[in-house]
């Protein structure tokens, strides 16, 4: 793992955006794996600026998002579909046929999940996956105790995740209790990974991910076994790391 400690959120966002843009410049038909949540918002803003400055072209890019809440429609402002349109896709020249986000409204979850993995394989796998991390160490919505062999599947959200994500909803009761998430195995098959984290609340998860034992209770710790991971963290998220 390569660890880059930066001063603040803005610096993290710029570095991550430059890495994503470089990937697309080097391979215009790149397959990007994308995350939602608070962490990558600044990165998406920077990517949009790069696009507006004509430094990067998304016309051939394909994207696969990590996850979607189960039971939320595309029109729901809390859905990850809505988030992605709002924070990135509406502002760049991506072809909407190249956007892939799990559908949280399907009846047949199993076939939706199988199909999602199949589509990733068919396009040749994910070239660059962007990840955030939960306070409990989840990546995607792969919660503690997950099987490292998991592919895209329906997950029960952890109490900590529901608590933490309630900030986006009117009340905790409104947070869906299930989601469709890319599995750890799917994530680990990505050719390159960028993990982003900011703030004190992520310090423990970052410490366990990088310096701890590989352990399903800390899902992100499996990234130690991936050959090309860059972790970009601000000083607060890095505060517990032993970087010798
Ligand atoms: C979102 C995702 C999650 C988030 C994580 C951190 O697509 O997969 O793993 O990256 O919950 O969320 P924030 O960035 O809101 O702290």
Short mmCIF file of C-alpha atoms and ligand atoms in Angstrom, two decimals:
data_model
loop_
_atom_site.label_atom_id
_atom_site.label_comp_id
_atom_site.label_asym_id
_atom_site.label_seq_id
_atom_site.Cartn_x
_atom_site.Cartn_y
_atom_site.Cartn_z
CA UNK A 1 0.00 0.00 0.00
CA UNK A 2 1.18 3.51 -0.71
CA UNK A 3 0.09 5.97 1.97
CA UNK A 4 -0.15 9.68 1.16
CA UNK A 5 -0.86 11.93 4.13
CA UNK A 6 -2.19 15.35 3.14
CA UNK A 7 -2.98 18.48 5.12
CA UNK A 8 -6.67 18.71 4.47
CA UNK A 9 -9.78 17.63 2.60
CA UNK A 10 -9.11 19.93 -0.34
CA UNK A 11 -5.68 18.46 -0.92
CA UNK A 12 -7.06 14.91 -0.67
CA UNK A 13 -9.78 15.77 -3.19
CA UNK A 14 -7.34 17.33 -5.67
CA UNK A 15 -4.91 14.43 -5.50
CA UNK A 16 -7.67 11.87 -5.95
CA UNK A 17 -9.20 13.81 -8.87
CA UNK A 18 -5.80 14.03 -10.58
CA UNK A 19 -5.35 10.27 -10.24
CA UNK A 20 -8.77 9.56 -11.72
CA UNK A 21 -8.15 12.05 -14.55
CA UNK A 22 -4.71 10.54 -15.28
CA UNK A 23 -6.30 7.11 -15.49
CA UNK A 24 -8.82 8.39 -18.07
CA UNK A 25 -6.18 10.33 -20.02
CA UNK A 26 -3.96 7.24 -20.23
CA UNK A 27 -6.87 4.93 -21.07
CA UNK A 28 -9.87 6.87 -22.47
CA UNK A 29 -12.16 3.83 -22.26
CA UNK A 30 -11.32 3.17 -18.61
CA UNK A 31 -13.75 1.39 -16.33
CA UNK A 32 -14.05 3.37 -13.10
CA UNK A 33 -15.46 2.04 -9.83
CA UNK A 34 -17.08 4.89 -7.92
CA UNK A 35 -18.12 5.61 -4.34
CA UNK A 36 -20.68 7.94 -2.80
CA UNK A 37 -20.86 9.52 0.67
CA UNK A 38 -19.31 12.76 1.97
CA UNK A 39 -15.69 11.82 1.31
CA UNK A 40 -15.58 11.91 -2.52
CA UNK A 41 -17.77 15.03 -2.99
CA UNK A 42 -14.70 17.31 -3.27
CA UNK A 43 -13.00 14.86 -5.63
CA UNK A 44 -16.03 14.94 -7.93
CA UNK A 45 -15.99 18.76 -7.86
CA UNK A 46 -12.33 18.73 -8.91
CA UNK A 47 -13.02 16.19 -11.66
CA UNK A 48 -15.78 18.44 -13.01
CA UNK A 49 -13.32 21.39 -13.07
CA UNK A 50 -10.78 19.29 -14.97
CA UNK A 51 -13.50 18.33 -17.44
CA UNK A 52 -14.59 21.96 -17.88
CA UNK A 53 -10.95 22.90 -18.56
CA UNK A 54 -10.99 20.23 -21.29
CA UNK A 55 -8.30 18.24 -19.54
CA UNK A 56 -10.29 15.01 -19.44
CA UNK A 57 -12.93 13.41 -21.63
CA UNK A 58 -15.50 10.95 -20.28
CA UNK A 59 -17.16 10.01 -23.57
CA UNK A 60 -15.71 6.48 -23.57
CA UNK A 61 -15.54 5.92 -19.81
CA UNK A 62 -17.68 3.25 -18.15
CA UNK A 63 -18.55 3.43 -14.46
CA UNK A 64 -19.74 0.97 -11.84
CA UNK A 65 -20.87 2.26 -8.47
CA UNK A 66 -20.14 0.35 -5.31
CA UNK A 67 -23.61 0.29 -3.87
CA UNK A 68 -27.22 1.42 -3.69
CA UNK A 69 -29.79 1.38 -0.91
CA UNK A 70 -32.38 -1.35 -1.24
CA UNK A 71 -35.87 0.10 -1.72
CA UNK A 72 -34.87 3.62 -2.80
CA UNK A 73 -35.83 4.68 -6.32
CA UNK A 74 -33.59 6.69 -8.65
CA UNK A 75 -35.77 9.75 -7.99
CA UNK A 76 -35.22 9.61 -4.23
CA UNK A 77 -32.72 12.36 -3.29
CA UNK A 78 -31.07 9.96 -0.82
CA UNK A 79 -30.46 7.29 -3.45
CA UNK A 80 -26.94 6.84 -4.69
CA UNK A 81 -28.23 7.12 -8.27
CA UNK A 82 -29.48 10.63 -7.46
CA UNK A 83 -26.20 11.46 -5.69
CA UNK A 84 -24.08 10.39 -8.67
CA UNK A 85 -26.17 12.33 -11.21
CA UNK A 86 -26.03 15.39 -9.00
CA UNK A 87 -22.36 15.25 -8.00
CA UNK A 88 -20.80 14.02 -11.25
CA UNK A 89 -22.70 12.55 -14.17
CA UNK A 90 -24.90 15.57 -14.97
CA UNK A 91 -21.77 17.71 -15.27
CA UNK A 92 -19.49 15.66 -17.54
CA UNK A 93 -19.84 14.10 -21.01
CA UNK A 94 -20.40 10.53 -19.88
CA UNK A 95 -22.72 8.40 -22.02
CA UNK A 96 -25.62 7.39 -19.78
CA UNK A 97 -25.51 3.88 -21.23
CA UNK A 98 -22.06 3.55 -19.67
CA UNK A 99 -23.28 4.30 -16.13
CA UNK A 100 -23.89 1.29 -13.91
CA UNK A 101 -25.41 1.57 -10.43
CA UNK A 102 -27.12 -1.37 -8.71
CA UNK A 103 -30.91 -1.07 -8.97
CA UNK A 104 -32.34 -1.01 -5.45
CA UNK A 105 -35.92 -1.42 -6.69
CA UNK A 106 -35.74 -4.80 -8.46
CA UNK A 107 -37.81 -7.81 -7.39
CA UNK A 108 -35.18 -10.33 -8.30
CA UNK A 109 -32.18 -9.24 -6.23
CA UNK A 110 -30.19 -12.36 -6.96
CA UNK A 111 -30.30 -11.86 -10.71
CA UNK A 112 -29.57 -8.11 -10.34
CA UNK A 113 -26.43 -8.96 -8.31
CA UNK A 114 -25.25 -11.73 -10.66
CA UNK A 115 -25.81 -9.48 -13.64
CA UNK A 116 -23.85 -6.65 -12.06
CA UNK A 117 -20.79 -8.86 -11.59
CA UNK A 118 -21.25 -10.28 -15.09
CA UNK A 119 -21.31 -6.78 -16.60
CA UNK A 120 -18.08 -5.88 -14.78
CA UNK A 121 -16.38 -9.01 -16.16
CA UNK A 122 -17.73 -8.36 -19.67
CA UNK A 123 -16.13 -4.90 -19.83
CA UNK A 124 -12.79 -6.33 -18.74
CA UNK A 125 -12.93 -5.52 -15.01
CA UNK A 126 -12.53 -2.27 -13.11
CA UNK A 127 -9.37 -0.31 -13.96
CA UNK A 128 -9.54 2.09 -11.02
CA UNK A 129 -11.78 1.75 -7.98
CA UNK A 130 -12.33 4.72 -5.65
CA UNK A 131 -13.24 3.76 -2.08
CA UNK A 132 -14.30 5.59 1.06
CA UNK A 133 -14.29 3.80 4.40
CA UNK A 134 -16.92 3.48 7.12
CA UNK A 135 -16.12 4.19 10.78
CA UNK A 136 -16.46 0.42 11.23
CA UNK A 137 -14.02 -0.33 8.40
CA UNK A 138 -16.61 -1.16 5.76
CA UNK A 139 -15.81 -0.66 2.08
CA UNK A 140 -18.79 -0.49 -0.22
CA UNK A 141 -21.41 -1.77 2.20
CA UNK A 142 -19.35 -4.80 3.15
CA UNK A 143 -19.94 -4.67 6.89
CA UNK A 144 -17.83 -6.32 9.62
CA UNK A 145 -17.82 -10.12 9.47
CA UNK A 146 -18.23 -10.14 5.70
CA UNK A 147 -16.81 -13.02 3.71
CA UNK A 148 -13.78 -11.91 1.74
CA UNK A 149 -15.12 -14.16 -1.04
CA UNK A 150 -18.33 -12.16 -1.46
CA UNK A 151 -19.47 -10.86 -4.83
CA UNK A 152 -22.27 -8.32 -5.39
CA UNK A 153 -25.02 -9.11 -2.87
CA UNK A 154 -27.80 -7.80 -0.64
CA UNK A 155 -26.44 -6.69 2.74
CA UNK A 156 -28.01 -5.86 6.08
CA UNK A 157 -26.56 -2.54 7.13
CA UNK A 158 -24.66 -2.45 10.40
CA UNK A 159 -26.15 -0.43 13.28
CA UNK A 160 -23.11 1.91 13.14
CA UNK A 161 -23.63 2.53 9.42
CA UNK A 162 -27.34 3.29 9.91
CA UNK A 163 -26.43 5.66 12.73
CA UNK A 164 -23.71 7.37 10.72
CA UNK A 165 -25.77 7.65 7.50
CA UNK A 166 -28.81 9.00 9.36
CA UNK A 167 -27.17 12.43 8.90
CA UNK A 168 -28.39 12.36 5.30
CA UNK A 169 -32.02 11.52 6.26
CA UNK A 170 -34.68 13.27 8.35
CA UNK A 171 -34.50 10.56 10.99
CA UNK A 172 -32.68 7.31 11.74
CA UNK A 173 -35.91 5.41 11.05
CA UNK A 174 -35.84 6.57 7.42
CA UNK A 175 -32.41 5.01 6.71
CA UNK A 176 -32.87 1.82 4.69
CA UNK A 177 -31.67 -1.25 6.58
CA UNK A 178 -30.50 -3.07 3.45
CA UNK A 179 -28.40 -2.25 0.42
CA UNK A 180 -26.96 -3.91 -2.66
CA UNK A 181 -23.18 -3.79 -2.52
CA UNK A 182 -20.31 -4.87 -4.70
CA UNK A 183 -18.57 -7.66 -2.77
CA UNK A 184 -15.04 -7.73 -1.41
CA UNK A 185 -14.00 -10.21 -4.10
CA UNK A 186 -15.33 -7.88 -6.82
CA UNK A 187 -13.52 -4.91 -5.27
CA UNK A 188 -10.27 -6.89 -4.90
CA UNK A 189 -10.36 -7.75 -8.62
CA UNK A 190 -10.01 -4.04 -9.50
CA UNK A 191 -6.66 -3.32 -11.11
CA UNK A 192 -5.97 -0.21 -8.99
CA UNK A 193 -7.63 1.13 -5.86
CA UNK A 194 -7.63 4.58 -4.24
CA UNK A 195 -8.89 4.66 -0.64
CA UNK A 196 -9.86 8.08 0.72
CA UNK A 197 -10.44 9.09 4.33
CA UNK A 198 -10.72 12.35 6.21
CA UNK A 199 -11.24 13.31 9.83
CA UNK A 200 -10.79 11.85 13.31
CA UNK A 201 -13.80 9.57 13.08
CA UNK A 202 -11.92 7.49 10.48
CA UNK A 203 -8.59 7.32 12.37
CA UNK A 204 -9.25 3.97 14.01
CA UNK A 205 -10.54 2.30 10.84
CA UNK A 206 -7.52 3.63 8.90
CA UNK A 207 -5.12 2.40 11.59
CA UNK A 208 -6.69 -1.09 11.61
CA UNK A 209 -6.81 -1.19 7.80
CA UNK A 210 -3.14 -0.37 7.39
CA UNK A 211 -1.39 -1.50 10.58
CA UNK A 212 -3.87 -4.10 11.90
CA UNK A 213 -4.29 -7.80 11.17
CA UNK A 214 -6.24 -8.80 8.08
CA UNK A 215 -9.55 -9.68 9.60
CA UNK A 216 -13.19 -9.84 8.36
CA UNK A 217 -14.20 -7.68 11.34
CA UNK A 218 -12.31 -4.85 9.66
CA UNK A 219 -13.32 -5.44 6.00
CA UNK A 220 -10.92 -2.82 4.56
CA UNK A 221 -7.93 -4.70 6.05
CA UNK A 222 -8.12 -7.11 3.09
CA UNK A 223 -6.71 -4.26 0.97
CA UNK A 224 -3.29 -5.12 2.44
CA UNK A 225 -3.32 -8.06 0.01
CA UNK A 226 -4.06 -5.94 -3.07
CA UNK A 227 -1.02 -5.12 -5.21
CA UNK A 228 -1.91 -1.54 -6.17
CA UNK A 229 -3.62 0.49 -3.44
CA UNK A 230 -3.02 4.18 -2.79
CA UNK A 231 -4.45 5.50 0.48
CA UNK A 232 -4.94 9.28 0.62
CA UNK A 233 -5.69 10.47 4.14
CA UNK A 234 -5.68 13.79 5.92
CA UNK A 235 -3.62 14.25 9.09
CA UNK A 236 -6.57 13.50 11.35
CA UNK A 237 -7.48 10.22 9.69
CA UNK A 238 -3.75 9.35 9.73
CA UNK A 239 -3.28 10.30 13.39
CA UNK A 240 -3.05 6.73 14.72
CA UNK A 241 -0.85 5.34 11.95
CA UNK A 242 2.57 3.96 12.52
CA UNK A 243 4.25 5.16 9.33
CA UNK A 244 7.84 4.01 9.99
C1 LIG B 1 -20.43 4.65 -0.46
C2 LIG B 1 -19.72 3.56 0.22
C3 LIG B 1 -19.35 3.65 1.64
C4 LIG B 1 -18.75 4.99 2.05
C5 LIG B 1 -18.44 5.01 3.53
C6 LIG B 1 -17.88 6.36 3.98
O1 LIG B 1 -20.67 4.33 -1.81
O2 LIG B 1 -19.48 2.59 -0.40
O3 LIG B 1 -18.44 2.61 1.93
O4 LIG B 1 -17.58 5.21 1.30
O5 LIG B 1 -19.60 4.74 4.26
O6 LIG B 1 -18.89 7.32 3.85
P1 LIG B 1 -18.56 8.87 4.08
O7 LIG B 1 -17.66 9.26 2.97
O8 LIG B 1 -19.90 9.55 3.98
O9 LIG B 1 -17.92 8.99 5.41
#
